[in-house]
PDB file of C-alpha atoms in Angstrom:
ATOM      1  CA  MET A 180     181.527  48.263-163.966  1.00 75.00           C
ATOM      2  CA  PRO A 181     178.603  47.156-161.975  1.00 93.00           C
ATOM      3  CA  THR A 182     176.982  49.208-159.630  1.00 97.00           C
ATOM      4  CA  VAL A 183     174.970  47.999-156.771  1.00 98.00           C
ATOM      5  CA  VAL A 184     171.809  50.217-154.245  1.00 97.00           C
ATOM      6  CA  PHE A 185     171.082  49.772-151.085  1.00 96.00           C
ATOM      7  CA  ALA A 186     167.355  51.464-150.806  1.00 92.00           C
ATOM      8  CA  ASN A 187     164.717  51.085-148.710  1.00 86.00           C
ATOM      9  CA  PRO A 188     162.501  54.170-147.602  1.00 77.00           C
ATOM     10  CA  LYS A 189     162.634  53.185-143.793  1.00 74.00           C
ATOM     11  CA  GLY A 190     165.611  53.698-141.964  1.00 73.00           C
ATOM     12  CA  GLY A 191     167.446  50.880-139.551  1.00 75.00           C
ATOM     13  CA  ALA A 192     166.715  48.113-142.170  1.00 79.00           C
ATOM     14  CA  GLY A 193     170.135  46.959-142.119  1.00 89.00           C
ATOM     15  CA  LYS A 194     171.499  49.107-145.439  1.00 93.00           C
ATOM     16  CA  SER A 195     174.784  50.028-144.403  1.00 94.00           C
ATOM     17  CA  THR A 196     175.648  46.728-142.575  1.00 96.00           C
ATOM     18  CA  ALA A 197     174.956  44.739-145.870  1.00 97.00           C
ATOM     19  CA  ALA A 198     176.543  47.646-148.141  1.00 97.00           C
ATOM     20  CA  VAL A 199     179.598  47.208-145.828  1.00 97.00           C
ATOM     21  CA  VAL A 200     179.777  43.437-145.580  1.00 97.00           C
ATOM     22  CA  LEU A 201     179.459  43.352-149.035  1.00 98.00           C
ATOM     23  CA  ALA A 202     181.830  45.556-149.920  1.00 98.00           C
ATOM     24  CA  THR A 203     184.504  44.418-147.638  1.00 97.00           C
ATOM     25  CA  GLN A 204     183.848  40.740-149.186  1.00 97.00           C
ATOM     26  CA  LEU A 205     184.164  42.147-152.608  1.00 97.00           C
ATOM     27  CA  ALA A 206     187.720  43.504-151.851  1.00 95.00           C
ATOM     28  CA  MET A 207     188.643  40.311-149.549  1.00 90.00           C
ATOM     29  CA  LYS A 208     188.566  38.407-153.468  1.00 89.00           C
ATOM     30  CA  GLY A 209     190.174  41.501-154.911  1.00 87.00           C
ATOM     31  CA  GLY A 210     187.811  43.920-156.381  1.00 89.00           C
ATOM     32  CA  ALA A 211     188.352  47.092-156.078  1.00 96.00           C
ATOM     33  CA  VAL A 212     185.086  48.961-154.385  1.00 97.00           C
ATOM     34  CA  THR A 213     183.770  52.495-154.304  1.00 98.00           C
ATOM     35  CA  ILE A 214     180.929  53.282-151.587  1.00 98.00           C
ATOM     36  CA  LEU A 215     179.012  56.477-152.163  1.00 97.00           C
ATOM     37  CA  ASP A 216     177.739  57.308-148.623  1.00 95.00           C
ATOM     38  CA  ALA A 217     174.427  59.222-149.301  1.00 92.00           C
ATOM     39  CA  ASP A 218     172.994  58.377-145.940  1.00 90.00           C
ATOM     40  CA  PRO A 219     172.926  62.332-144.239  1.00 88.00           C
ATOM     41  CA  ASN A 220     174.581  59.798-140.916  1.00 90.00           C
ATOM     42  CA  LYS A 221     177.507  58.617-142.822  1.00 93.00           C
ATOM     43  CA  PRO A 222     177.296  55.483-141.227  1.00 93.00           C
ATOM     44  CA  VAL A 223     179.697  54.219-143.654  1.00 96.00           C
ATOM     45  CA  SER A 224     182.073  56.863-143.505  1.00 96.00           C
ATOM     46  CA  GLN A 225     182.285  56.620-139.601  1.00 95.00           C
ATOM     47  CA  TRP A 226     182.852  52.558-140.254  1.00 97.00           C
ATOM     48  CA  ALA A 227     185.800  53.755-142.696  1.00 96.00           C
ATOM     49  CA  LYS A 228     187.142  56.596-140.247  1.00 95.00           C
ATOM     50  CA  ARG A 229     187.815  53.742-137.531  1.00 94.00           C
ATOM     51  CA  GLY A 230     190.474  52.376-139.825  1.00 90.00           C
ATOM     52  CA  ASN A 231     191.681  49.071-141.101  1.00 90.00           C
ATOM     53  CA  VAL A 232     189.410  49.344-144.248  1.00 94.00           C
ATOM     54  CA  PRO A 233     190.890  47.304-146.964  1.00 94.00           C
ATOM     55  CA  ALA A 234     193.296  49.313-149.605  1.00 94.00           C
ATOM     56  CA  LYS A 235     191.150  48.448-152.408  1.00 96.00           C
ATOM     57  CA  ILE A 236     187.883  50.190-150.964  1.00 97.00           C
ATOM     58  CA  THR A 237     187.397  53.909-151.670  1.00 97.00           C
ATOM     59  CA  VAL A 238     184.693  56.034-149.247  1.00 97.00           C
ATOM     60  CA  ILE A 239     183.102  58.791-151.102  1.00 96.00           C
ATOM     61  CA  GLU A 240     181.455  61.120-148.491  1.00 92.00           C
ATOM     62  CA  SER A 241     180.129  64.314-150.154  1.00 86.00           C
ATOM     63  CA  VAL A 242     177.200  63.293-152.404  1.00 90.00           C
ATOM     64  CA  SER A 243     173.898  65.616-152.474  1.00 90.00           C
ATOM     65  CA  GLU A 244     171.259  64.969-155.088  1.00 91.00           C
ATOM     66  CA  SER A 245     173.072  67.601-157.424  1.00 92.00           C
ATOM     67  CA  THR A 246     176.552  64.921-157.916  1.00 94.00           C
ATOM     68  CA  ILE A 247     175.164  61.542-157.002  1.00 95.00           C
ATOM     69  CA  ILE A 248     174.894  60.929-160.443  1.00 96.00           C
ATOM     70  CA  ASP A 249     178.017  62.390-162.090  1.00 96.00           C
ATOM     71  CA  GLU A 250     179.778  60.616-158.811  1.00 96.00           C
ATOM     72  CA  ILE A 251     178.609  57.101-159.632  1.00 97.00           C
ATOM     73  CA  ASP A 252     179.717  57.547-163.001  1.00 96.00           C
ATOM     74  CA  GLY A 253     182.557  58.561-162.292  1.00 96.00           C
ATOM     75  CA  ALA A 254     183.298  56.009-159.901  1.00 96.00           C
ATOM     76  CA  ALA A 255     182.039  53.117-162.063  1.00 96.00           C
ATOM     77  CA  GLU A 256     185.111  54.154-164.426  1.00 95.00           C
ATOM     78  CA  LYS A 257     187.457  53.136-161.665  1.00 95.00           C
ATOM     79  CA  THR A 258     186.608  50.548-159.572  1.00 96.00           C
ATOM     80  CA  PRO A 259     185.150  47.169-160.891  1.00 95.00           C
ATOM     81  CA  PHE A 260     181.851  47.587-158.085  1.00 97.00           C
ATOM     82  CA  VAL A 261     180.343  50.346-156.616  1.00 98.00           C
ATOM     83  CA  ILE A 262     178.281  50.366-154.361  1.00 98.00           C
ATOM     84  CA  VAL A 263     175.503  53.450-152.875  1.00 97.00           C
ATOM     85  CA  ASP A 264     174.395  53.649-149.300  1.00 95.00           C
ATOM     86  CA  LEU A 265     171.410  55.491-150.137  1.00 89.00           C
ATOM     87  CA  GLU A 266     169.377  57.689-147.015  1.00 79.00           C
ATOM     88  CA  GLY A 267     166.257  55.803-145.691  1.00 73.00           C
ATOM     89  CA  THR A 268     163.659  58.114-147.768  1.00 71.00           C
ATOM     90  CA  ALA A 269     161.691  58.331-150.662  1.00 65.00           C
ATOM     91  CA  SER A 270     163.822  61.674-152.553  1.00 81.00           C
ATOM     92  CA  MET A 271     165.041  62.552-155.752  1.00 90.00           C
ATOM     93  CA  MET A 272     168.603  61.547-155.039  1.00 91.00           C
ATOM     94  CA  VAL A 273     167.224  57.629-154.016  1.00 92.00           C
ATOM     95  CA  ALA A 274     165.470  58.071-157.849  1.00 93.00           C
ATOM     96  CA  TYR A 275     168.875  59.264-159.316  1.00 94.00           C
ATOM     97  CA  ALA A 276     170.786  56.657-158.091  1.00 95.00           C
ATOM     98  CA  ILE A 277     168.408  53.930-159.015  1.00 95.00           C
ATOM     99  CA  SER A 278     168.361  54.771-162.108  1.00 95.00           C
ATOM    100  CA  ARG A 279     171.939  53.972-162.393  1.00 95.00           C
ATOM    101  CA  ALA A 280     171.851  50.631-160.882  1.00 96.00           C
ATOM    102  CA  ASP A 281     172.671  47.367-162.036  1.00 96.00           C
ATOM    103  CA  LEU A 282     171.081  45.541-158.882  1.00 97.00           C
ATOM    104  CA  VAL A 283     169.537  47.157-156.403  1.00 97.00           C
ATOM    105  CA  ILE A 284     169.264  45.309-152.884  1.00 97.00           C
ATOM    106  CA  ILE A 285     165.889  46.069-150.451  1.00 95.00           C
ATOM    107  CA  PRO A 286     166.905  45.317-147.242  1.00 94.00           C
ATOM    108  CA  ILE A 287     163.893  44.563-145.099  1.00 92.00           C
ATOM    109  CA  GLN A 288     163.553  42.906-141.581  1.00 88.00           C
ATOM    110  CA  GLY A 289     160.698  40.525-140.716  1.00 78.00           C
ATOM    111  CA  SER A 290     158.123  42.749-139.945  1.00 81.00           C
ATOM    112  CA  GLN A 291     154.850  44.161-141.988  1.00 83.00           C
ATOM    113  CA  LEU A 292     156.072  47.285-141.558  1.00 83.00           C
ATOM    114  CA  ASP A 293     159.461  47.060-143.459  1.00 83.00           C
ATOM    115  CA  ALA A 294     157.693  44.973-146.056  1.00 86.00           C
ATOM    116  CA  ALA A 295     155.256  47.929-146.753  1.00 87.00           C
ATOM    117  CA  GLU A 296     158.204  50.211-146.997  1.00 84.00           C
ATOM    118  CA  GLY A 297     159.984  47.790-149.155  1.00 86.00           C
ATOM    119  CA  THR A 298     157.152  47.791-151.226  1.00 90.00           C
ATOM    120  CA  LYS A 299     157.293  51.259-151.795  1.00 90.00           C
ATOM    121  CA  ALA A 300     161.102  50.858-152.824  1.00 91.00           C
ATOM    122  CA  ILE A 301     159.732  48.504-155.628  1.00 94.00           C
ATOM    123  CA  ARG A 302     157.586  51.236-156.716  1.00 93.00           C
ATOM    124  CA  LEU A 303     160.024  53.705-157.052  1.00 93.00           C
ATOM    125  CA  ILE A 304     162.348  51.147-158.873  1.00 95.00           C
ATOM    126  CA  ARG A 305     159.242  50.590-161.245  1.00 95.00           C
ATOM    127  CA  GLN A 306     158.790  54.490-161.968  1.00 94.00           C
ATOM    128  CA  GLN A 307     162.454  54.231-163.250  1.00 95.00           C
ATOM    129  CA  GLU A 308     162.202  51.946-165.059  1.00 96.00           C
ATOM    130  CA  LYS A 309     159.425  54.005-167.012  1.00 95.00           C
ATOM    131  CA  ALA A 310     161.273  56.722-166.497  1.00 93.00           C
ATOM    132  CA  PHE A 311     164.613  55.119-168.390  1.00 92.00           C
ATOM    133  CA  SER A 312     163.038  52.448-170.214  1.00 94.00           C
ATOM    134  CA  ARG A 313     165.147  50.099-169.005  1.00 93.00           C
ATOM    135  CA  LYS A 314     165.018  46.815-166.487  1.00 95.00           C
ATOM    136  CA  ILE A 315     166.478  47.601-163.060  1.00 96.00           C
ATOM    137  CA  PRO A 316     166.979  44.009-161.357  1.00 95.00           C
ATOM    138  CA  PHE A 317     166.329  44.204-158.003  1.00 96.00           C
ATOM    139  CA  ALA A 318     166.121  42.022-154.982  1.00 96.00           C
ATOM    140  CA  ILE A 319     164.449  41.523-151.169  1.00 95.00           C
ATOM    141  CA  LEU A 320     167.421  40.684-148.982  1.00 96.00           C
ATOM    142  CA  PHE A 321     165.900  40.031-145.208  1.00 93.00           C
ATOM    143  CA  THR A 322     168.391  41.438-142.557  1.00 94.00           C
ATOM    144  CA  ARG A 323     169.080  40.515-138.826  1.00 91.00           C
ATOM    145  CA  THR A 324     166.820  37.148-138.853  1.00 90.00           C
ATOM    146  CA  ASN A 325     167.127  34.190-136.470  1.00 88.00           C
ATOM    147  CA  PRO A 326     169.148  31.551-138.151  1.00 83.00           C
ATOM    148  CA  ALA A 327     167.477  28.817-136.030  1.00 79.00           C
ATOM    149  CA  LEU A 328     164.266  30.491-136.191  1.00 76.00           C
ATOM    150  CA  ARG A 329     161.507  31.294-138.802  1.00 77.00           C
ATOM    151  CA  PRO A 330     158.925  33.294-137.090  1.00 78.00           C
ATOM    152  CA  ARG A 331     155.477  33.012-139.055  1.00 83.00           C
ATOM    153  CA  THR A 332     155.238  37.108-139.569  1.00 84.00           C
ATOM    154  CA  LEU A 333     158.706  36.183-141.771  1.00 85.00           C
ATOM    155  CA  VAL A 334     157.473  33.329-143.928  1.00 87.00           C
ATOM    156  CA  HIS A 335     154.241  35.426-144.348  1.00 86.00           C
ATOM    157  CA  ILE A 336     155.861  38.269-145.702  1.00 89.00           C
ATOM    158  CA  GLN A 337     158.282  35.795-148.158  1.00 87.00           C
ATOM    159  CA  GLN A 338     155.241  34.145-149.120  1.00 89.00           C
ATOM    160  CA  GLU A 339     153.753  37.298-150.329  1.00 88.00           C
ATOM    161  CA  PHE A 340     156.415  38.521-152.001  1.00 89.00           C
ATOM    162  CA  TYR A 341     156.898  34.882-153.774  1.00 88.00           C
ATOM    163  CA  LYS A 342     153.282  35.462-154.801  1.00 87.00           C
ATOM    164  CA  HIS A 343     153.694  38.553-156.383  1.00 87.00           C
ATOM    165  CA  GLY A 344     156.660  37.309-158.310  1.00 90.00           C
ATOM    166  CA  ILE A 345     159.124  39.376-156.162  1.00 92.00           C
ATOM    167  CA  ARG A 346     162.743  37.487-156.417  1.00 93.00           C
ATOM    168  CA  ALA A 347     164.267  37.760-152.665  1.00 93.00           C
ATOM    169  CA  PHE A 348     167.923  35.817-151.911  1.00 95.00           C
ATOM    170  CA  GLU A 349     168.172  32.891-150.628  1.00 92.00           C
ATOM    171  CA  THR A 350     170.592  33.876-148.499  1.00 95.00           C
ATOM    172  CA  GLN A 351     169.529  36.249-145.171  1.00 94.00           C
ATOM    173  CA  LEU A 352     172.000  38.509-143.293  1.00 94.00           C
ATOM    174  CA  HIS A 353     171.746  37.561-139.659  1.00 93.00           C
ATOM    175  CA  GLU A 354     171.784  39.141-136.249  1.00 93.00           C
ATOM    176  CA  ARG A 355     175.096  38.971-135.488  1.00 93.00           C
ATOM    177  CA  GLU A 356     176.964  40.415-132.987  1.00 95.00           C
ATOM    178  CA  ALA A 357     179.987  40.643-135.647  1.00 96.00           C
ATOM    179  CA  TYR A 358     178.502  42.720-138.118  1.00 96.00           C
ATOM    180  CA  ARG A 359     177.367  45.089-135.093  1.00 94.00           C
ATOM    181  CA  SER A 360     181.480  45.410-134.295  1.00 96.00           C
ATOM    182  CA  LEU A 361     182.364  46.658-137.715  1.00 96.00           C
ATOM    183  CA  PHE A 362     180.793  49.882-136.611  1.00 95.00           C
ATOM    184  CA  SER A 363     182.358  49.542-133.271  1.00 94.00           C
ATOM    185  CA  PHE A 364     186.033  48.479-134.223  1.00 95.00           C
ATOM    186  CA  GLY A 365     186.239  48.947-138.343  1.00 95.00           C
ATOM    187  CA  GLY A 366     187.955  46.822-140.389  1.00 96.00           C
ATOM    188  CA  THR A 367     186.455  43.752-142.059  1.00 97.00           C
ATOM    189  CA  LEU A 368     184.808  40.498-140.241  1.00 97.00           C
ATOM    190  CA  GLU A 369     188.244  38.925-140.536  1.00 96.00           C
ATOM    191  CA  THR A 370     189.956  41.406-139.123  1.00 95.00           C
ATOM    192  CA  LEU A 371     188.125  41.453-135.801  1.00 96.00           C
ATOM    193  CA  ASP A 372     189.389  39.684-132.949  1.00 94.00           C
ATOM    194  CA  PRO A 373     187.676  36.383-132.177  1.00 93.00           C
ATOM    195  CA  SER A 374     188.350  36.996-128.547  1.00 91.00           C
ATOM    196  CA  GLN A 375     186.571  39.890-128.374  1.00 91.00           C
ATOM    197  CA  VAL A 376     183.703  39.099-130.721  1.00 94.00           C
ATOM    198  CA  GLY A 377     181.843  35.621-130.958  1.00 90.00           C
ATOM    199  CA  GLY A 378     180.370  33.937-133.704  1.00 92.00           C
ATOM    200  CA  LEU A 379     182.708  34.742-136.093  1.00 95.00           C
ATOM    201  CA  GLU A 380     183.243  32.045-138.368  1.00 95.00           C
ATOM    202  CA  LYS A 381     179.579  31.913-138.550  1.00 95.00           C
ATOM    203  CA  ALA A 382     179.083  35.145-139.604  1.00 96.00           C
ATOM    204  CA  ILE A 383     182.145  35.469-142.464  1.00 97.00           C
ATOM    205  CA  ALA A 384     180.339  32.223-144.004  1.00 96.00           C
ATOM    206  CA  ASN A 385     176.881  34.053-143.704  1.00 97.00           C
ATOM    207  CA  ALA A 386     178.788  37.437-145.490  1.00 97.00           C
ATOM    208  CA  ARG A 387     180.328  35.018-147.487  1.00 97.00           C
ATOM    209  CA  GLU A 388     177.267  33.532-148.900  1.00 96.00           C
ATOM    210  CA  TYR A 389     175.598  36.850-149.563  1.00 97.00           C
ATOM    211  CA  THR A 390     178.491  38.116-151.241  1.00 97.00           C
ATOM    212  CA  ALA A 391     178.193  34.891-153.638  1.00 96.00           C
ATOM    213  CA  GLU A 392     174.786  35.325-154.558  1.00 96.00           C
ATOM    214  CA  VAL A 393     175.083  39.192-155.356  1.00 96.00           C
ATOM    215  CA  VAL A 394     177.644  38.076-157.592  1.00 95.00           C
ATOM    216  CA  ALA A 395     175.525  35.677-159.402  1.00 94.00           C
ATOM    217  CA  LEU A 396     172.524  38.120-159.555  1.00 94.00           C
ATOM    218  CA  LEU A 397     174.842  40.372-161.286  1.00 93.00           C
ATOM    219  CA  ARG A 398     176.051  37.796-164.124  1.00 90.00           C
ATOM    220  CA  GLY A 399     172.799  36.625-164.445  1.00 84.00           C
ATOM    221  CA  GLU A 400     173.068  33.628-163.023  1.00 61.00           C
ATOM    222  CA  LYS A 401     169.419  33.497-161.257  1.00 49.00           C
ATOM    223  CA  ALA A 402     167.027  34.687-163.394  1.00 38.00           C
ATOM    224  CA  GLU A 403     164.351  32.499-161.459  1.00 39.00           C
ATOM    225  CA  VAL A 404     162.117  34.176-158.859  1.00 35.00           C
ATOM    226  CA  ALA A 405     163.667  33.038-155.757  1.00 32.00           C
TER     227      ALA A 405
END
């Protein structure tokens, strides 16, 4: 069963948001999902404790460097999808998780600092490919972007990744109040109250496009560099 790992040595890149959005959208489509919360700050676990978690989602909080491979393998036997939200450092636990990934998603914001940290994650993936003699698919996911603007810095970063043959999602996870609200109120985008949270329809559409692209990548339907 597919294992999707979210990795970036830099904290605050949007890993947990991207992981929860993907998990809830997959669950809404009927797929059972296990999320391994390997971030010491436990953002996914805190989201889950707020309630309204889809019945098809299981969150495992007690994950360590010594147990993460067993946790991933065990979850893969029980649910169609395994999602791993990693800590914002380059550690052995991160390396172990990447070694088990069917897809590594590297969330970055449109800044040169984030791009540099994303490049570190790519180097770590390359090291694991050599260590385990297997190809590990990965893609850059731009997060917290403005759907109405394309800053020069973001365009430059996109062009640099493209020039070096680094795949990036066509869909960007935009800056949306609804995504922040997930961690305030729990549940899914679809269960949030539109009277309390603005822009829900656009956030849901964005989340579904992103999820569809993840599924396409897992199926190998998008081999070209985007």
